[in-house]
Coordinates of C-alpha atoms in Angstrom, one line a residue:
X15 CA 53.7 -30.4 60.3
X16 CA 57.4 -30.6 61.4
X17 CA 56.7 -28.5 64.5
X18 CA 53.6 -30.6 65.3
X19 CA 55.7 -33.7 65.0
X20 CA 58.1 -32.4 67.7
X21 CA 55.1 -32.5 70.2
X22 CA 53.9 -36.0 69.5
X23 CA 54.6 -37.2 73.1
X24 CA 52.5 -34.4 74.5
X25 CA 49.7 -35.1 71.9
X26 CA 49.7 -38.8 72.8
X27 CA 49.2 -37.9 76.5
X28 CA 46.4 -35.6 75.7
X29 CA 44.8 -38.2 73.5
X30 CA 45.1 -40.8 76.2
X31 CA 43.6 -38.3 78.6
X32 CA 40.5 -37.8 76.4
X33 CA 40.1 -41.6 76.0
X34 CA 40.4 -42.2 79.7
X35 CA 37.9 -39.5 80.5
X36 CA 35.3 -40.9 78.0
X37 CA 35.8 -44.5 79.2
X38 CA 35.5 -43.5 82.9
X39 CA 32.4 -41.3 82.2
X40 CA 30.7 -44.1 80.2
X41 CA 31.4 -46.7 83.0
X42 CA 30.4 -44.5 85.9
X43 CA 28.0 -41.5 85.4
X44 CA 29.0 -40.1 88.8
X45 CA 32.4 -39.4 87.2
X46 CA 30.8 -36.4 85.5
X47 CA 30.1 -34.6 88.7
X48 CA 32.1 -31.4 88.2
X49 CA 32.2 -30.5 91.9
X50 CA 33.6 -33.9 92.7
X51 CA 36.3 -33.7 90.0
X52 CA 37.5 -30.3 91.2
X53 CA 37.4 -31.4 94.8
X54 CA 39.3 -34.5 93.9
X55 CA 41.9 -32.5 92.0
X56 CA 43.2 -31.0 95.3
X57 CA 44.6 -34.4 96.2
X58 CA 47.1 -34.1 93.3
X59 CA 48.6 -30.7 94.3
X60 CA 51.7 -32.2 95.9
X61 CA 52.2 -34.6 93.0
X62 CA 51.8 -31.8 90.5
X63 CA 54.4 -29.6 92.3
X64 CA 56.9 -32.4 92.5
X65 CA 56.3 -33.3 88.9
X66 CA 56.9 -29.7 87.7
X67 CA 60.3 -29.6 89.6
X68 CA 61.2 -33.2 88.4
X69 CA 60.6 -32.2 84.8
X70 CA 63.5 -29.8 85.0
X71 CA 65.7 -32.3 86.7
X72 CA 64.9 -35.1 84.2
X73 CA 65.4 -32.8 81.2
X74 CA 68.9 -32.3 82.6
X75 CA 69.4 -36.1 82.5
X76 CA 69.1 -36.7 86.1
X77 CA 66.6 -38.0 88.7
X78 CA 65.5 -37.0 92.2
X79 CA 64.0 -39.9 94.1
X80 CA 64.3 -38.1 97.5
X81 CA 61.8 -35.4 96.8
X82 CA 58.9 -37.0 98.8
X83 CA 61.3 -37.8 101.7
X84 CA 62.3 -34.1 101.7
X85 CA 58.6 -33.3 101.9
X86 CA 58.2 -35.6 104.9
X87 CA 61.3 -34.3 106.7
X88 CA 60.4 -30.7 106.1
X89 CA 56.9 -31.4 107.5
X90 CA 58.4 -33.0 110.5
X91 CA 60.8 -30.2 111.2
X92 CA 58.1 -27.5 110.7
X93 CA 55.7 -29.1 113.1
X94 CA 58.4 -30.0 115.6
X95 CA 59.7 -26.4 115.7
X96 CA 56.1 -25.2 116.2
X97 CA 55.5 -27.7 119.1
X98 CA 58.6 -26.1 120.7
X99 CA 56.9 -22.7 120.7
X100 CA 58.0 -21.2 117.4
X101 CA 55.1 -19.4 115.6
X102 CA 53.8 -21.6 112.9
X103 CA 53.9 -18.7 110.3
X104 CA 57.6 -18.4 110.8
X105 CA 58.0 -22.2 110.6
X106 CA 56.1 -22.2 107.4
X107 CA 58.3 -19.5 105.9
X108 CA 61.3 -21.7 106.7
X109 CA 59.9 -24.7 104.8
X110 CA 61.2 -23.9 101.2
X111 CA 64.5 -22.9 102.8
X112 CA 64.8 -26.2 104.6
X113 CA 63.8 -28.1 101.5
X114 CA 66.3 -26.1 99.4
X115 CA 69.1 -27.0 101.9
X116 CA 68.3 -30.7 101.7
X117 CA 68.2 -30.5 97.9
X118 CA 71.6 -28.8 98.1
X119 CA 72.9 -32.0 99.7
X120 CA 71.8 -33.9 96.6
X121 CA 73.2 -31.2 94.3
X122 CA 76.6 -31.2 96.0
X123 CA 77.0 -34.9 95.7
X124 CA 75.8 -35.0 92.1
X125 CA 77.3 -31.7 90.7
X126 CA 80.5 -31.4 92.8
X127 CA 81.4 -35.1 93.5
X128 CA 80.0 -36.3 90.2
X129 CA 78.1 -39.2 91.7
X130 CA 75.1 -40.8 89.9
X131 CA 71.9 -39.0 90.9
X132 CA 70.0 -42.3 91.0
X133 CA 72.3 -43.7 93.7
X134 CA 72.6 -40.4 95.6
X135 CA 68.9 -39.6 95.8
X136 CA 68.1 -43.3 96.6
X137 CA 70.5 -42.9 99.6
X138 CA 69.2 -39.5 100.7
X139 CA 65.6 -40.8 100.3
X140 CA 66.3 -43.3 103.0
X141 CA 68.4 -40.8 105.1
X142 CA 65.7 -38.0 105.0
X143 CA 62.8 -40.4 105.6
X144 CA 64.7 -41.8 108.5
X145 CA 65.2 -38.3 109.8
X146 CA 61.5 -37.6 109.7
X147 CA 60.9 -40.9 111.6
X148 CA 63.5 -40.0 114.3
X149 CA 61.7 -36.7 114.9
X150 CA 58.1 -38.0 114.9
X151 CA 58.4 -41.7 115.6
X152 CA 55.1 -43.4 114.9
X153 CA 53.2 -40.5 116.2
X154 CA 51.7 -37.5 114.4
X155 CA 52.1 -33.7 115.2
X156 CA 49.0 -31.5 114.6
X157 CA 49.1 -28.3 112.6
X158 CA 47.4 -25.2 114.1
X159 CA 43.8 -25.1 113.0
X160 CA 44.2 -21.6 111.5
X161 CA 46.6 -23.0 108.9
X162 CA 44.5 -26.1 107.9
X163 CA 42.2 -26.6 104.9
X164 CA 44.2 -24.5 102.4
X165 CA 42.5 -26.7 99.7
X166 CA 39.1 -25.4 100.8
X167 CA 39.9 -21.8 99.8
X168 CA 38.1 -21.0 96.6
X169 CA 36.7 -18.2 94.5
X170 CA 33.0 -17.7 95.7
X171 CA 30.4 -19.5 93.6
X172 CA 33.1 -21.4 91.6
X173 CA 35.0 -24.6 91.7
X174 CA 38.4 -23.0 91.4
X175 CA 40.3 -23.8 94.7
X176 CA 43.6 -22.2 95.8
X177 CA 45.8 -25.3 95.1
X178 CA 44.8 -25.1 91.4
X179 CA 46.1 -21.5 91.2
X180 CA 49.2 -22.5 93.1
X181 CA 49.8 -25.3 90.7
X182 CA 49.1 -23.2 87.6
X183 CA 51.4 -20.4 88.9
X184 CA 54.3 -22.8 89.4
X185 CA 53.7 -24.5 86.0
X186 CA 53.8 -21.2 84.2
X187 CA 56.9 -20.0 86.0
X188 CA 58.7 -23.3 85.3
X189 CA 57.6 -23.3 81.7
X190 CA 59.0 -19.9 81.2
X191 CA 62.2 -20.8 82.9
X192 CA 62.7 -24.0 80.9
X193 CA 61.7 -22.6 77.5
X194 CA 62.3 -18.9 77.5
X195 CA 65.5 -18.3 79.5
X196 CA 69.2 -18.9 79.1
X197 CA 69.2 -21.1 82.1
X198 CA 66.5 -23.3 80.4
X199 CA 68.8 -23.7 77.3
X200 CA 71.6 -24.7 79.7
X201 CA 69.3 -27.3 81.2
X202 CA 68.5 -28.8 77.7
X203 CA 72.2 -28.7 76.8
X204 CA 73.3 -30.5 79.9
X205 CA 70.6 -33.2 79.3
X206 CA 71.5 -33.6 75.7
X207 CA 75.3 -34.0 76.2
X208 CA 76.9 -32.8 79.5
X209 CA 80.5 -33.0 78.2
X210 CA 79.7 -31.0 75.1
X211 CA 77.9 -28.5 77.1
X212 CA 80.9 -28.2 79.5
X213 CA 83.2 -27.5 76.6
X214 CA 80.8 -25.0 75.2
X215 CA 81.1 -22.9 78.4
X216 CA 77.9 -24.1 80.1
X217 CA 78.4 -24.1 83.9
X218 CA 77.3 -27.7 84.3
X219 CA 77.9 -28.1 88.1
X220 CA 76.1 -24.8 88.8
X221 CA 73.2 -25.7 86.7
X222 CA 72.8 -29.1 88.4
X223 CA 73.2 -27.6 91.8
X224 CA 70.4 -25.0 91.2
X225 CA 68.1 -27.8 89.8
X226 CA 68.4 -30.0 92.9
X227 CA 68.0 -26.9 95.2
X228 CA 64.9 -25.9 93.3
X229 CA 63.6 -29.5 93.6
X230 CA 64.1 -29.5 97.3
X231 CA 62.5 -26.0 97.7
X232 CA 59.4 -27.1 95.8
X233 CA 59.2 -30.2 98.0
X234 CA 59.2 -27.9 101.0
X235 CA 56.3 -26.0 99.6
X236 CA 54.5 -29.3 98.8
X237 CA 55.1 -30.2 102.5
X238 CA 53.1 -27.1 103.5
X239 CA 50.2 -27.9 101.2
X240 CA 50.0 -31.5 102.5
X241 CA 50.3 -30.4 106.2
X242 CA 47.4 -28.0 105.6
X243 CA 45.3 -30.6 103.8
X244 CA 45.8 -33.4 106.3
X245 CA 46.2 -31.3 109.5
X246 CA 49.1 -33.4 110.9
X247 CA 52.6 -34.3 110.1
X248 CA 53.8 -38.0 109.9
X249 CA 57.1 -39.5 108.8
X250 CA 55.4 -41.6 106.1
X251 CA 53.7 -38.6 104.3
X252 CA 53.9 -38.8 100.5
X253 CA 55.5 -42.2 100.5
X254 CA 55.4 -43.6 97.0
X255 CA 54.2 -40.4 95.5
X256 CA 57.5 -40.1 93.6
X257 CA 56.2 -42.9 91.4
X258 CA 53.2 -40.9 90.3
X259 CA 55.3 -37.8 89.8
X260 CA 58.0 -39.6 87.7
X261 CA 55.3 -41.4 85.7
X262 CA 53.7 -38.1 84.8
X263 CA 56.9 -36.6 83.7
X264 CA 58.0 -39.5 81.5
X265 CA 54.5 -40.2 80.2
X266 CA 54.2 -36.5 79.3
X267 CA 57.1 -36.7 76.8
X268 CA 60.1 -35.9 78.9
X269 CA 62.9 -38.1 77.8
X270 CA 64.3 -40.3 80.6
X271 CA 67.7 -39.8 78.9
X272 CA 67.5 -36.1 79.1
X273 CA 67.6 -33.2 76.6
X274 CA 63.8 -33.0 75.9
X275 CA 60.6 -32.3 77.8
X276 CA 57.8 -29.7 78.5
X277 CA 55.9 -28.7 81.6
X278 CA 52.7 -29.0 79.5
X279 CA 53.3 -32.6 78.8
X280 CA 53.9 -33.4 82.4
X281 CA 50.7 -31.7 83.6
X282 CA 48.7 -33.4 80.8
X283 CA 50.0 -36.8 81.9
X284 CA 49.3 -36.0 85.5
X285 CA 45.7 -35.2 84.6
X286 CA 45.7 -38.6 82.8
X287 CA 46.9 -40.4 85.9
X288 CA 44.3 -38.4 88.0
X289 CA 41.5 -39.4 85.7
X290 CA 42.5 -43.0 85.6
X291 CA 42.8 -43.2 89.5
X292 CA 39.6 -41.3 90.0
X293 CA 37.7 -43.4 87.5
X294 CA 39.0 -46.6 89.2
X295 CA 38.2 -45.1 92.6
X296 CA 34.6 -44.3 91.6
X297 CA 34.3 -47.8 90.1
X298 CA 35.4 -49.3 93.4
X299 CA 38.8 -50.6 92.2
X300 CA 41.2 -51.3 95.2
X301 CA 44.0 -49.0 95.9
X302 CA 46.6 -51.7 95.3
X303 CA 45.2 -52.3 91.8
X304 CA 45.4 -48.5 91.2
X305 CA 49.1 -48.6 92.1
X306 CA 49.6 -51.5 89.6
X307 CA 47.9 -49.4 86.8
X308 CA 50.3 -46.5 87.5
X309 CA 53.3 -48.9 87.4
X310 CA 52.1 -50.2 84.0
X311 CA 51.8 -46.7 82.7
X312 CA 55.4 -45.9 83.8
X313 CA 56.7 -49.0 82.1
X314 CA 54.9 -48.2 78.9
X315 CA 56.1 -44.6 79.1
X316 CA 59.8 -45.8 79.5
X317 CA 59.4 -48.3 76.7
X318 CA 57.9 -45.7 74.3
X319 CA 60.7 -43.3 75.2
X320 CA 63.3 -45.9 74.5
X321 CA 61.8 -46.9 71.1
X322 CA 61.6 -43.3 70.2
X323 CA 65.2 -42.6 71.0
X324 CA 66.4 -45.6 69.0
X325 CA 64.3 -44.5 66.0
X326 CA 65.8 -41.0 66.1
X327 CA 69.3 -42.5 66.3

């Protein structure tokens, strides 16, 4: 019972997911179309990848608001290099490296200069997004047709698409990293009490630097999946997607104060968000009202986290 109590936030997310699925299915029978649901799930690949990386960052007691801007800038750089004659395969291979370098800028400012991650990543979000707009302007650059439609790759006669395997692979790797390695224990220690962790011999700056580099590299990979799915690069790609990712992480039980969180909880909450948005979409709810619903979910998640932290204290 004590072990089960430790996973109450994740269980709440799963419970809400079940309720949302039942309500959506009852209101709109088309919601039960399995092919439609699996096809719709490919739209959340980038959000899932960002949420997985953000889980690690938030467990460490920090935030990365620039992840979607990194995604847009990496996409802009990749397609620009390709338009100058560089093979797209080579450009694609550079994407996670470019993302990691941009993440290192955040890491250096947060870890080495000890600046607040909220302020740093808010600033770099504008900087990186502006860089993408400088490269592309209001125009779009196409991706070679051979590299498009990654989301259509699937196991024959099944509904399992390539993005699902990519997401699950990253989730398993991140889960093992967070819960089964020394580095994962360092991340939890930093999020619980950075000063105590420092006095205990934990290399706090190094841990933070690695987390922000990882977040940037994952955003670079997410840039490739979005380029493949949409077929073009634009400076406003993924704008606002950080809201969905952060909501999934916090709603999935990761403490916004750091020191606690699971990859499973983040994915369960992301599924909840996906079911809510898909259900509202099938029911004809306008996009702006869907955004409002996600904002309400985020506020509820933060309030619950705050109340839980107070109760524990």
